[in-house]
JSON list of C-alpha atoms in Angstrom, two decimals:
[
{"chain": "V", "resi": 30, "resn": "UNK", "atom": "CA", "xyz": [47.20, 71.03, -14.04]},
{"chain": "V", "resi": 31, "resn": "UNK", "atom": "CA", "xyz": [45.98, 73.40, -11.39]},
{"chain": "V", "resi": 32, "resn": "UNK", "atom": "CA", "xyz": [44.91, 76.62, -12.57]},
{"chain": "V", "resi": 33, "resn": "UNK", "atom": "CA", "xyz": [44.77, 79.97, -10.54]},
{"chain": "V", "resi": 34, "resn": "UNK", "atom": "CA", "xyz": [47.08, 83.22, -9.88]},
{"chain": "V", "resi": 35, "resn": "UNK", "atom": "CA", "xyz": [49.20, 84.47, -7.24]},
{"chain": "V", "resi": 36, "resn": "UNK", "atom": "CA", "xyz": [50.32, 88.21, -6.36]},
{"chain": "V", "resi": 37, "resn": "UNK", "atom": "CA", "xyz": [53.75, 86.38, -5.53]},
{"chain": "V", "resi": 38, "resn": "UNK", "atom": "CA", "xyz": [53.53, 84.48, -9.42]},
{"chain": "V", "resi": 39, "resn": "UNK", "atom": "CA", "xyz": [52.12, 85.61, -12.56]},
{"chain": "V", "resi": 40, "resn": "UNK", "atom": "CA", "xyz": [50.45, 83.18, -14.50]},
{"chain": "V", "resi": 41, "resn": "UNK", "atom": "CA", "xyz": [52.96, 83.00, -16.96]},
{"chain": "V", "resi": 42, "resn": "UNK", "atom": "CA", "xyz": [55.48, 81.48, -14.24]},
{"chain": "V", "resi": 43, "resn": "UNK", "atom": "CA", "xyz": [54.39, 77.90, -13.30]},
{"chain": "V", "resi": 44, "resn": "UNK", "atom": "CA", "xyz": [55.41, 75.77, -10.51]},
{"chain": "V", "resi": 45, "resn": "UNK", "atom": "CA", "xyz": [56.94, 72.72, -11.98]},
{"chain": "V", "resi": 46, "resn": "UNK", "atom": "CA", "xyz": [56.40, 69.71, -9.61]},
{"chain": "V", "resi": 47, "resn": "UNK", "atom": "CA", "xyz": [58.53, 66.20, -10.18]},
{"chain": "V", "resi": 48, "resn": "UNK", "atom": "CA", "xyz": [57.88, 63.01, -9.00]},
{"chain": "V", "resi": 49, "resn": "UNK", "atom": "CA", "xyz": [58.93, 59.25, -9.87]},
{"chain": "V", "resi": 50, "resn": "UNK", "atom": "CA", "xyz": [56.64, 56.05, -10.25]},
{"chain": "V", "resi": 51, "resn": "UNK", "atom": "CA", "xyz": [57.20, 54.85, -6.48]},
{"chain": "V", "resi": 52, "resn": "UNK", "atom": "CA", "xyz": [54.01, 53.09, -5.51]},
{"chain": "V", "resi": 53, "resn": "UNK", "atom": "CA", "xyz": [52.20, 53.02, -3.49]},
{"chain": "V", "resi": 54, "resn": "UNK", "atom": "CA", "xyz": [53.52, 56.55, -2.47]},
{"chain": "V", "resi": 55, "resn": "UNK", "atom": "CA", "xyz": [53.67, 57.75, -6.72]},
{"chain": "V", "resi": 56, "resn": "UNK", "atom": "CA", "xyz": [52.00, 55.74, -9.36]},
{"chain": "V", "resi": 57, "resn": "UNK", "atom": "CA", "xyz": [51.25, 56.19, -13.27]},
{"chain": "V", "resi": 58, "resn": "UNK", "atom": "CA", "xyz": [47.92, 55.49, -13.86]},
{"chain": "V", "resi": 59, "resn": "UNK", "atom": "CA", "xyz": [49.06, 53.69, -16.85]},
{"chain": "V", "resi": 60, "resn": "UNK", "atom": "CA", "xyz": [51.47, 51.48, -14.58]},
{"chain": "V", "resi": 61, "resn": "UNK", "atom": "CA", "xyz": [54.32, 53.36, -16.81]},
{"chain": "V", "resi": 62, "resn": "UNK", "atom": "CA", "xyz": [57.35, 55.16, -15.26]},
{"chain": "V", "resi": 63, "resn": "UNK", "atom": "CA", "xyz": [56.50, 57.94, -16.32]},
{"chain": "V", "resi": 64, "resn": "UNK", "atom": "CA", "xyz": [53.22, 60.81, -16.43]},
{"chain": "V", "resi": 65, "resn": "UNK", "atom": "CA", "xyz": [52.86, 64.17, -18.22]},
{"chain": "V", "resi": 66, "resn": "UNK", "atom": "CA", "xyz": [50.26, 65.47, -15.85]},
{"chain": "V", "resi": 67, "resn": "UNK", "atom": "CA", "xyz": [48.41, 65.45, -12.53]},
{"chain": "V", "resi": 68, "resn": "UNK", "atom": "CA", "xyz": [45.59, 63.20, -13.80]},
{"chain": "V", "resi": 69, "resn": "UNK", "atom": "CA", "xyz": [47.92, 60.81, -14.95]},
{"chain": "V", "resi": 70, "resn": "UNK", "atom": "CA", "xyz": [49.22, 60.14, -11.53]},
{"chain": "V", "resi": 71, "resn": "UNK", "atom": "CA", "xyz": [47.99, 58.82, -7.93]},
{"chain": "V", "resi": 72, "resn": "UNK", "atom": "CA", "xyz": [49.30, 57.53, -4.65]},
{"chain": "V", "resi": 73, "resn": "UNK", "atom": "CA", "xyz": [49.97, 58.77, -1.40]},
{"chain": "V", "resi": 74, "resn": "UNK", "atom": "CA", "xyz": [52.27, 61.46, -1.65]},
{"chain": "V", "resi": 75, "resn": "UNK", "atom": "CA", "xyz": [50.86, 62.50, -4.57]},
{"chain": "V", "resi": 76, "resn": "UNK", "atom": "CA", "xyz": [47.25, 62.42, -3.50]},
{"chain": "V", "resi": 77, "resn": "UNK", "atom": "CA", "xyz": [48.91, 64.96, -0.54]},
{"chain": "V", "resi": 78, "resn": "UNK", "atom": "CA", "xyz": [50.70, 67.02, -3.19]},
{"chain": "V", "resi": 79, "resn": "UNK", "atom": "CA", "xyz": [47.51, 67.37, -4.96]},
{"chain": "V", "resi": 80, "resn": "UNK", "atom": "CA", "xyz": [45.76, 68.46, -2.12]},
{"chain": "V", "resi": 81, "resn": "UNK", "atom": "CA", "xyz": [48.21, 70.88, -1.42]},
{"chain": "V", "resi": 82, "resn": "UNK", "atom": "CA", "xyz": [47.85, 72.18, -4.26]},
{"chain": "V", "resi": 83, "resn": "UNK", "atom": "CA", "xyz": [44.31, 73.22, -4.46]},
{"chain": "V", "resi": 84, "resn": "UNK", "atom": "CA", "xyz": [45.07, 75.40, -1.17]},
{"chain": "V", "resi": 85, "resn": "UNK", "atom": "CA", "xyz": [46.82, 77.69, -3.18]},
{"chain": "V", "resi": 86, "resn": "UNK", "atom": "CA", "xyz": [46.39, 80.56, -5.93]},
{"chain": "V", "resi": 87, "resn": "UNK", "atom": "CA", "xyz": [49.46, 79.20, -7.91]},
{"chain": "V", "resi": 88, "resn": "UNK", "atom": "CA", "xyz": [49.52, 77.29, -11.67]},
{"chain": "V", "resi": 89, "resn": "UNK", "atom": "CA", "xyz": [51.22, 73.98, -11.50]},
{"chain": "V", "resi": 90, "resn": "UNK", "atom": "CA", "xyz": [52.42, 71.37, -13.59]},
{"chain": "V", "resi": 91, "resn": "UNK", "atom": "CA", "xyz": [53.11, 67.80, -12.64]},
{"chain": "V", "resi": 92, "resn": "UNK", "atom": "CA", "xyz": [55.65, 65.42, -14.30]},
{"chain": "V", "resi": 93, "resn": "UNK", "atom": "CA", "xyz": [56.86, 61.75, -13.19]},
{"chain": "V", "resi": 94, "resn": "UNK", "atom": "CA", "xyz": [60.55, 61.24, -14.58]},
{"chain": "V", "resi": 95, "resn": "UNK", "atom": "CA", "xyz": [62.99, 58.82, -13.47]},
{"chain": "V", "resi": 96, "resn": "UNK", "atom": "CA", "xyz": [64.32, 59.67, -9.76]},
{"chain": "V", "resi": 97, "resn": "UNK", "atom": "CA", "xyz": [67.84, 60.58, -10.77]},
{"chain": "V", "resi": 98, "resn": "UNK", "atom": "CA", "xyz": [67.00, 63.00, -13.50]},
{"chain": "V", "resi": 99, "resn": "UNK", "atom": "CA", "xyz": [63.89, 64.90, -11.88]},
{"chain": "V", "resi": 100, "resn": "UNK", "atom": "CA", "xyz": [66.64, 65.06, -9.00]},
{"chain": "V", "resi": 101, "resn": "UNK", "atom": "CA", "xyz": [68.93, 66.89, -10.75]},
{"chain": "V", "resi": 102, "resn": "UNK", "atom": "CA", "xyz": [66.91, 68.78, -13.07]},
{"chain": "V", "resi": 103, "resn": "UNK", "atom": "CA", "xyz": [65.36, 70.81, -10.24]},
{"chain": "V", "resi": 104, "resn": "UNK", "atom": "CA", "xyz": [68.37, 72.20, -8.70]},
{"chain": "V", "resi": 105, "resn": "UNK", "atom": "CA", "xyz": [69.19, 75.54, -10.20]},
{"chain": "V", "resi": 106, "resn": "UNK", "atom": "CA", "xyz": [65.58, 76.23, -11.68]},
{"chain": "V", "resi": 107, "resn": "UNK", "atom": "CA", "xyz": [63.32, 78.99, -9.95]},
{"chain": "V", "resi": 108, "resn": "UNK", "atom": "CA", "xyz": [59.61, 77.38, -8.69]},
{"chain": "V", "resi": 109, "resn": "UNK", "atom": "CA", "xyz": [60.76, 73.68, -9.49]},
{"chain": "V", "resi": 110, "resn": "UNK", "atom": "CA", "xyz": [60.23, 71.03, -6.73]},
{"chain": "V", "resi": 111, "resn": "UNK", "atom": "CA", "xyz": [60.19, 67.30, -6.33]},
{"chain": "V", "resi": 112, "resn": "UNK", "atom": "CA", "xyz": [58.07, 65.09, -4.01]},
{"chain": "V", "resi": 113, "resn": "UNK", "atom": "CA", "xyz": [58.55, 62.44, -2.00]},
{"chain": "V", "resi": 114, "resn": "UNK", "atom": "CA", "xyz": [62.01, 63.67, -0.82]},
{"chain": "V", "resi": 115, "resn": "UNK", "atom": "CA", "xyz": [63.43, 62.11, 2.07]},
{"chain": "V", "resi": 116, "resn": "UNK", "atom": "CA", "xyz": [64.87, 65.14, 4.31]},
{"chain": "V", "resi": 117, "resn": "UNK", "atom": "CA", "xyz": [68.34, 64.13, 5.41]},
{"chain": "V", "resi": 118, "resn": "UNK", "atom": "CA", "xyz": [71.00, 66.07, 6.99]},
{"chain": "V", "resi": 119, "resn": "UNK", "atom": "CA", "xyz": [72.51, 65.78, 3.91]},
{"chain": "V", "resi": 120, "resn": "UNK", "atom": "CA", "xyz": [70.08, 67.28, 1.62]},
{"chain": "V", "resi": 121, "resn": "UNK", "atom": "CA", "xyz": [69.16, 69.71, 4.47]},
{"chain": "V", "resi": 122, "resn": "UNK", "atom": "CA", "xyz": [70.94, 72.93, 2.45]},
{"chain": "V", "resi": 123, "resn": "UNK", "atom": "CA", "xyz": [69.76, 71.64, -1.18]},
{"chain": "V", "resi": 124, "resn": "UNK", "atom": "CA", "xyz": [66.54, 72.74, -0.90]},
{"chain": "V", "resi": 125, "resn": "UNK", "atom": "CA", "xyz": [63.70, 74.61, 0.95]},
{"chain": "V", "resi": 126, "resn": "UNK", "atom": "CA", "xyz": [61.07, 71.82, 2.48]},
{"chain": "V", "resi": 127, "resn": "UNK", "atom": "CA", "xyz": [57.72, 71.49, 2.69]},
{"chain": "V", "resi": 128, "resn": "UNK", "atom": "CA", "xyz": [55.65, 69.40, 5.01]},
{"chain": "V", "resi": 129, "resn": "UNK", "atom": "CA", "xyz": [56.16, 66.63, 6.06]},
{"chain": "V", "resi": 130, "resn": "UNK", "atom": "CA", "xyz": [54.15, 64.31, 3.75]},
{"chain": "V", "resi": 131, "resn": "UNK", "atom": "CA", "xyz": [54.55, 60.34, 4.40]},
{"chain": "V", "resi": 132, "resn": "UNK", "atom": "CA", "xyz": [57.77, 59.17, 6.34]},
{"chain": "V", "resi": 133, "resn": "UNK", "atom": "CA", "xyz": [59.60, 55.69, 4.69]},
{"chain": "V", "resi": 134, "resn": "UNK", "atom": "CA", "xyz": [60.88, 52.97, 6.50]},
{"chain": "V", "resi": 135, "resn": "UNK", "atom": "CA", "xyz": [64.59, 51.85, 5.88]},
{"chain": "V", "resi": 136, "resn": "UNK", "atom": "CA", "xyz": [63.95, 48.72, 5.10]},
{"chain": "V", "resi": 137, "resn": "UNK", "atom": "CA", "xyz": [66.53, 45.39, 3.78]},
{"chain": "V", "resi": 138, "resn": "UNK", "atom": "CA", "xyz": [64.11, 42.92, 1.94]},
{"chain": "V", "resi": 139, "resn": "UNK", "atom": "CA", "xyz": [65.42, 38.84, 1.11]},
{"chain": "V", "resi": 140, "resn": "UNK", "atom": "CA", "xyz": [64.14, 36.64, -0.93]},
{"chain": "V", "resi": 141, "resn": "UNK", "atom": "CA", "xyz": [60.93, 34.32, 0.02]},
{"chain": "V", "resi": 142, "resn": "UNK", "atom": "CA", "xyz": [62.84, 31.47, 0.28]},
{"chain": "V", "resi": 143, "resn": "UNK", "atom": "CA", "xyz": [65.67, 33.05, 2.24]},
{"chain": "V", "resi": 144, "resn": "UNK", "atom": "CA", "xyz": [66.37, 32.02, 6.02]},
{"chain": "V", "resi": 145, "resn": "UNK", "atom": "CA", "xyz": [68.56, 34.89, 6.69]},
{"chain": "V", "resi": 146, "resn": "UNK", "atom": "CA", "xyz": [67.94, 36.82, 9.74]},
{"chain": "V", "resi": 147, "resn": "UNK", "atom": "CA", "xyz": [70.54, 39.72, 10.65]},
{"chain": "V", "resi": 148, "resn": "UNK", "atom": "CA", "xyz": [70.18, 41.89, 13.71]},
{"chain": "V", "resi": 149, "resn": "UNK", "atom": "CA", "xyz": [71.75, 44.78, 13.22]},
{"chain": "V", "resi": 150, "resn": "UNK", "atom": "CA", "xyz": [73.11, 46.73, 9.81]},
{"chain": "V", "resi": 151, "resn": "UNK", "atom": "CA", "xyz": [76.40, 46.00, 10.46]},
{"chain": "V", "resi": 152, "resn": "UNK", "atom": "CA", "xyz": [75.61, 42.15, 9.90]},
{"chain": "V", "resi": 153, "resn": "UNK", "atom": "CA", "xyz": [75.04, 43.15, 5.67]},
{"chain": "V", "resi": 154, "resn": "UNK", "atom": "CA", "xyz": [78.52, 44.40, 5.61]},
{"chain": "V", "resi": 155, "resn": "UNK", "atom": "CA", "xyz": [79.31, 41.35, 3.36]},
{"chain": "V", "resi": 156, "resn": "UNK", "atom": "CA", "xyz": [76.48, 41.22, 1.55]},
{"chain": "V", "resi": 157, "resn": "UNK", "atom": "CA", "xyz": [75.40, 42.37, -1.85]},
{"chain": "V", "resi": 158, "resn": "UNK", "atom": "CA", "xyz": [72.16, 45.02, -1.25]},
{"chain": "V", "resi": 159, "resn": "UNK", "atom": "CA", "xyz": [70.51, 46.29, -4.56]},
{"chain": "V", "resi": 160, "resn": "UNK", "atom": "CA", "xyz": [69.91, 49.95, -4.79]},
{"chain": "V", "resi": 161, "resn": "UNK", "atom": "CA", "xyz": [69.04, 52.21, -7.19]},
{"chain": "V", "resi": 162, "resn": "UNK", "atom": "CA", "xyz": [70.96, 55.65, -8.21]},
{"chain": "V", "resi": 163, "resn": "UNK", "atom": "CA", "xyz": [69.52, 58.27, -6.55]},
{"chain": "V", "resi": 164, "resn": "UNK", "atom": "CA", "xyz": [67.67, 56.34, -3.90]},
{"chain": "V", "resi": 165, "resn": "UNK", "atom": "CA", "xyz": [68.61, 58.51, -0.63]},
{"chain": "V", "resi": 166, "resn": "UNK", "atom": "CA", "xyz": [68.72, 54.45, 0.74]},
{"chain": "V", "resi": 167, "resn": "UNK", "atom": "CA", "xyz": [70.66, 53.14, -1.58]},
{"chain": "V", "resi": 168, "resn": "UNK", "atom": "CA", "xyz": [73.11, 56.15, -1.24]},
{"chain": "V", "resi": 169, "resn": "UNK", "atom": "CA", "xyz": [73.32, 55.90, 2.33]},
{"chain": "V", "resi": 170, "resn": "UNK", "atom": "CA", "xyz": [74.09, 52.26, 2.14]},
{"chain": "V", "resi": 171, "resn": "UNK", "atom": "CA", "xyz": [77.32, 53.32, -0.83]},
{"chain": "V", "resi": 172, "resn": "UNK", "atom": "CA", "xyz": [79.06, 56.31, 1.89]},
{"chain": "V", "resi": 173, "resn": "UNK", "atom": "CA", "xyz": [78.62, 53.65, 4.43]},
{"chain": "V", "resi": 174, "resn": "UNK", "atom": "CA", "xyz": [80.48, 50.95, 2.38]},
{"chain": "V", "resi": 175, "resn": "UNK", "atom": "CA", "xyz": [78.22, 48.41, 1.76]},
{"chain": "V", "resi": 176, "resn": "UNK", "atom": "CA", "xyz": [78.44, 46.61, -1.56]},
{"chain": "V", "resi": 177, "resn": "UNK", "atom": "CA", "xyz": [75.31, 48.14, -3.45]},
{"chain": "V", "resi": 178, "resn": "UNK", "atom": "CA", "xyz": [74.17, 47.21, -7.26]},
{"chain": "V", "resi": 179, "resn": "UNK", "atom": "CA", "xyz": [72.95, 50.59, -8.00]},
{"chain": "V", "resi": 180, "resn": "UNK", "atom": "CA", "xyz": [70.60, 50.61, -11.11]},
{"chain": "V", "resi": 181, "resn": "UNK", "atom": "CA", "xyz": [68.74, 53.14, -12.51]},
{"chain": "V", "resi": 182, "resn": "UNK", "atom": "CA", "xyz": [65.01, 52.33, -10.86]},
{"chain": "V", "resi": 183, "resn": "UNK", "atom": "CA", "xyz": [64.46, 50.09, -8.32]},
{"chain": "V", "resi": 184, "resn": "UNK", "atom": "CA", "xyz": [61.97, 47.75, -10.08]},
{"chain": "V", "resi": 185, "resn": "UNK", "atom": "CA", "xyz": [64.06, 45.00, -11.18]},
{"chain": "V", "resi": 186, "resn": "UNK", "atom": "CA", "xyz": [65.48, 44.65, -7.85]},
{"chain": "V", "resi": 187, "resn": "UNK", "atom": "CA", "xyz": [62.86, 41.57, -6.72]},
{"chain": "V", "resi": 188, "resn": "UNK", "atom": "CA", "xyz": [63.87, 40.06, -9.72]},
{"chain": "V", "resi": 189, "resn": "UNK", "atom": "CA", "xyz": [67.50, 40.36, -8.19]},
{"chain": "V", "resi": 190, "resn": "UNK", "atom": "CA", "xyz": [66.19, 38.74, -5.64]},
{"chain": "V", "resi": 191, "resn": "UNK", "atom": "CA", "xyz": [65.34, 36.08, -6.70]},
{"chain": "V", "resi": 192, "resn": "UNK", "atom": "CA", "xyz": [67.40, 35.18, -9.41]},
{"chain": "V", "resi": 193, "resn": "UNK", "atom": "CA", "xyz": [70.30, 35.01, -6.70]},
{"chain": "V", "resi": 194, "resn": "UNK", "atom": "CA", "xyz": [72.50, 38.41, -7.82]},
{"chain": "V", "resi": 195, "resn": "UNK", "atom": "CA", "xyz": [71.78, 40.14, -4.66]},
{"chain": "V", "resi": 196, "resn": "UNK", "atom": "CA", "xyz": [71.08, 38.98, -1.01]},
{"chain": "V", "resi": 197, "resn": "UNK", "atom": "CA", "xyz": [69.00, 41.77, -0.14]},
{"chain": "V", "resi": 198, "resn": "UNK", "atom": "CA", "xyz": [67.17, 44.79, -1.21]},
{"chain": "V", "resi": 199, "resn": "UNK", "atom": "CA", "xyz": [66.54, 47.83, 0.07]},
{"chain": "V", "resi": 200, "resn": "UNK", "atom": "CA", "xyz": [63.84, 49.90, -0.44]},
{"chain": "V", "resi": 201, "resn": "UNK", "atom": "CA", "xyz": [60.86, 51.36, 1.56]},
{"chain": "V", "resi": 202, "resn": "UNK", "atom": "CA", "xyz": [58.54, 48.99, 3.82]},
{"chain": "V", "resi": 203, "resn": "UNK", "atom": "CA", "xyz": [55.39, 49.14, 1.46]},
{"chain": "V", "resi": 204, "resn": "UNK", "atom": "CA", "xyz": [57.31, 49.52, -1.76]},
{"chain": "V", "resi": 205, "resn": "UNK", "atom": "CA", "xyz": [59.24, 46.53, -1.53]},
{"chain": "V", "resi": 206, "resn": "UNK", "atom": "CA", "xyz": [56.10, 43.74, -1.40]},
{"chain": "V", "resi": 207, "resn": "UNK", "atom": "CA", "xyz": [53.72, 45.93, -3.73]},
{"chain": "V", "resi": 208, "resn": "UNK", "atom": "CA", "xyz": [57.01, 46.06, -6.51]},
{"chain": "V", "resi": 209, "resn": "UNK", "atom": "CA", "xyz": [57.74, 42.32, -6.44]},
{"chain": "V", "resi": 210, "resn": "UNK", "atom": "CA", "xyz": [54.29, 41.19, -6.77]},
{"chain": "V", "resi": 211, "resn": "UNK", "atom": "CA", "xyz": [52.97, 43.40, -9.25]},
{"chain": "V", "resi": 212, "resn": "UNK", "atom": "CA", "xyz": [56.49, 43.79, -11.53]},
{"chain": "V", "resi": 213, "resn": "UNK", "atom": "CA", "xyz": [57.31, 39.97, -11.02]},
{"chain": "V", "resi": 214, "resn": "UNK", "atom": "CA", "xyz": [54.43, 38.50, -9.46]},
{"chain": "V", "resi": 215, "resn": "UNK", "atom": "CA", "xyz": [57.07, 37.65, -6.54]},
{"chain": "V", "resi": 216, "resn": "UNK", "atom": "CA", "xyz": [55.29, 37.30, -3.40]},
{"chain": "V", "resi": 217, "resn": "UNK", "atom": "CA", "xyz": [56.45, 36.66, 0.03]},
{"chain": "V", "resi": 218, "resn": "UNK", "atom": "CA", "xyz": [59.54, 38.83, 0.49]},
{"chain": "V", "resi": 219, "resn": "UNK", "atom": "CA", "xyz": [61.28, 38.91, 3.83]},
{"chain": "V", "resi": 220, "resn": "UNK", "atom": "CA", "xyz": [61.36, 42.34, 5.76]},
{"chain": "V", "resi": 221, "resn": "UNK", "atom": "CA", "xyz": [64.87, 40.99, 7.66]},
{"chain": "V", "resi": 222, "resn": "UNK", "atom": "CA", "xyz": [65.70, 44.61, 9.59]},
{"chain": "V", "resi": 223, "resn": "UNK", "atom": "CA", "xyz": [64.01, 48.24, 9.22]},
{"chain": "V", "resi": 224, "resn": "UNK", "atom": "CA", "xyz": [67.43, 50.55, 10.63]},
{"chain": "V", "resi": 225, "resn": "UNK", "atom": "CA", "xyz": [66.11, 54.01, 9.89]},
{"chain": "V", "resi": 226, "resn": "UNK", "atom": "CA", "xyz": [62.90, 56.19, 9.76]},
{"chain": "V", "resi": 227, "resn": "UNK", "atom": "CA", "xyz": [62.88, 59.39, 7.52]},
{"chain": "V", "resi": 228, "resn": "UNK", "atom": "CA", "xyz": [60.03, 62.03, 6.67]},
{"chain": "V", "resi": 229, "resn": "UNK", "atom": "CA", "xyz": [59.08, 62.54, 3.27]},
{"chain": "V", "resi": 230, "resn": "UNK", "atom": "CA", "xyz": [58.71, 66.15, 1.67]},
{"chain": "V", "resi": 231, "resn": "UNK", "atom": "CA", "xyz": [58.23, 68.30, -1.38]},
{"chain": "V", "resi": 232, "resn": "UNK", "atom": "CA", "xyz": [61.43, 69.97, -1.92]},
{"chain": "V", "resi": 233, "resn": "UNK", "atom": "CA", "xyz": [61.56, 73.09, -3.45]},
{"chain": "V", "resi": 234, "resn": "UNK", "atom": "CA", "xyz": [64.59, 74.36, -5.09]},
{"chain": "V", "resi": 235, "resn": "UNK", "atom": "CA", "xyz": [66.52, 77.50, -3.56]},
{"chain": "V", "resi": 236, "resn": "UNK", "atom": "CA", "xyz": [65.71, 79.76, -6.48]},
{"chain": "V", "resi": 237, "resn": "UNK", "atom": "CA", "xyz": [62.03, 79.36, -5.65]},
{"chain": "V", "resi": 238, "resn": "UNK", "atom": "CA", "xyz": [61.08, 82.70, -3.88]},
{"chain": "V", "resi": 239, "resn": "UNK", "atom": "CA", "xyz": [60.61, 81.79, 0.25]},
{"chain": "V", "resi": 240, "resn": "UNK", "atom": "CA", "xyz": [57.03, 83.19, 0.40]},
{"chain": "V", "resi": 241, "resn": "UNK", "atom": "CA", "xyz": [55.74, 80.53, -2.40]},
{"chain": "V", "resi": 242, "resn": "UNK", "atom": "CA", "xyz": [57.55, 78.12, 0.05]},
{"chain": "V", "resi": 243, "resn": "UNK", "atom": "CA", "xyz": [55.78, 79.58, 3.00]},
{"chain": "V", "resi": 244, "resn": "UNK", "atom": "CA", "xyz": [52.59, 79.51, 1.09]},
{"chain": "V", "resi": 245, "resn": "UNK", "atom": "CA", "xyz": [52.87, 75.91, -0.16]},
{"chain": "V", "resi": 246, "resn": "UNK", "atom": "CA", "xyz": [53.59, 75.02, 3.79]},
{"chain": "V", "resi": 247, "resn": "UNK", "atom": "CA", "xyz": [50.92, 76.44, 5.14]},
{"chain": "V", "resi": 248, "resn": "UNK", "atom": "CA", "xyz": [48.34, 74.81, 2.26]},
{"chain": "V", "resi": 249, "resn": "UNK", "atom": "CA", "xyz": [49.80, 71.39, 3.59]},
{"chain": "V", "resi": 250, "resn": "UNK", "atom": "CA", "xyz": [49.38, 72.52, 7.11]},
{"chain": "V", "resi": 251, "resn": "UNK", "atom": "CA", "xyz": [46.04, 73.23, 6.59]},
{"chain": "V", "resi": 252, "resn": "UNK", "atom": "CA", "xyz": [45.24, 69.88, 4.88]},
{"chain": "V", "resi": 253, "resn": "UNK", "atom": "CA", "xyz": [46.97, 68.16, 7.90]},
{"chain": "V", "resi": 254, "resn": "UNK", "atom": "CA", "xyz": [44.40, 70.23, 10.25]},
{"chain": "V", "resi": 255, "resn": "UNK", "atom": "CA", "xyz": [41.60, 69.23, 8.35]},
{"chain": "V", "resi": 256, "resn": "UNK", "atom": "CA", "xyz": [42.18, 65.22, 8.24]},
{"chain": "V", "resi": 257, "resn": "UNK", "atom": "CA", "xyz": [42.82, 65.10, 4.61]},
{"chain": "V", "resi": 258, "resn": "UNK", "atom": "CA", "xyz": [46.67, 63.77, 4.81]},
{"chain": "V", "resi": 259, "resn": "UNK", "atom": "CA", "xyz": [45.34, 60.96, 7.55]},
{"chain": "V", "resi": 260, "resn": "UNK", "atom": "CA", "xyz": [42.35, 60.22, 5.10]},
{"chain": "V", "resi": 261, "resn": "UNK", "atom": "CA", "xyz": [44.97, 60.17, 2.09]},
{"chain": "V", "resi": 262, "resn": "UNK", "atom": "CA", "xyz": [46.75, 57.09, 3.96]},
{"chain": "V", "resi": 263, "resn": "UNK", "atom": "CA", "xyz": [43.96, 55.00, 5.08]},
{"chain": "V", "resi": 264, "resn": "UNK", "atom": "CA", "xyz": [42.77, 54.99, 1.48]},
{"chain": "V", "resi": 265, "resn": "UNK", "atom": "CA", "xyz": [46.16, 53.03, 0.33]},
{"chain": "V", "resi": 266, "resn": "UNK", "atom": "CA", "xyz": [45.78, 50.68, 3.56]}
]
């Protein structure tokens, strides 16, 4: 919890700030999927979240909930935002943005013993990809009409993998290896095509009032401008 006050918030009004247990970007300490507070939690977006955070006069409160709930549960609720969003066109008129944080890498995993090499995304047409509900990947994949197992986190999807009941996975460039080895102890996974690029922000809801948006973007502004976001990443390298 970060404590302070605002002249825009009174103390009695919290920000409310979701996340998801997506390492390396948002982790559990406890390796659970879930956190109740801001010292239960690390990782990269996170770390820049927290950073953020102690640029600014404002209380907050950090949760980790599964994707597809935090997702929802923001929309409609004044000072409630959720971090790492991918900003797509799409989501562009859901929310107000701050940042950017990290950016993720579209990336199709296969198995370690797979051979498969595909050049281009049409070439998965015909292939089973597991997803996850919610996953802005996974989704993008679905209104493209790709066959996509959609569960509801993206952790079992190594084990997928390997047991044969998908052909590829897809899921962000350093999530995908750091899942499978330390969910499954899977090793080895095959990055077969990256086919899109996408920042990552803190989305605020549109009930949030614009100047605690403006004041949360120019704390991570000034944490870009000081090295802190670049220092952030090279710790998780």
């Amino acid at each position: 919890m970060f404590v302070g006050s605002s002249s825009v918030i009174q103390a009695a009004e919290r920000l409310y700030i979701f996340t998801e247990h997506y390492p390396p970007y948002n982790a559990s300490v406890s390796g659970e999927g879930f956190a109740h507070n801001a010292d239960q939690m690390t990782g990269i977006c996170t770390d820049m979240v927290k950073s953020m955070l102690t640029r600014v006069d404002y209380d907050a409160v950090m949760k980790m909930r599964v994707w597809s709930y935090a997702y929802n549960w923001i929309q409609g609720r004044e000072n409630h935002g959720l971090f790492c969003t991918a900003r797509t066109e799409e989501r562009e008129d859901l929310f107000q943005w701050v940042g950017p944080l990290a950016p993720i890498k579209w990336t199709l995993f296969a198995a370690p013993d797979s051979d498969m090499t595909i050049e281009t995304l049409e070439d998965a047409k015909e292939l089973v990809i597991a997803g996850y509900r919610g996953d802005v990947m996974s989704e993008y994949l679905v209104d493209q009409g790709f066959n996509v197992i959609m569960n509801s986190s993206g952790d079992v999807n190594p084990r997928r993998l390997a047991l044969g009941q998908a052909d590829l996975w897809v899921t962000d460039g350093l999530v995908g290896p750091l899942v499978a080895e330390q969910e499954h102890g899977i090793t080895g996974l095959k990055p077969v095509l990256v086919f899109r690029e996408t920042p990552m922000y803190l989305a605020m809801s549109k009930e949030t009032a614009p100047e605690v948006v403006s004041d949360l973007q120019r704390a991570v502004d000034e944490a870009r401008g000081a090295g802190e976001l670049d220092r952030i990443i090279s710790r998780y390298q």
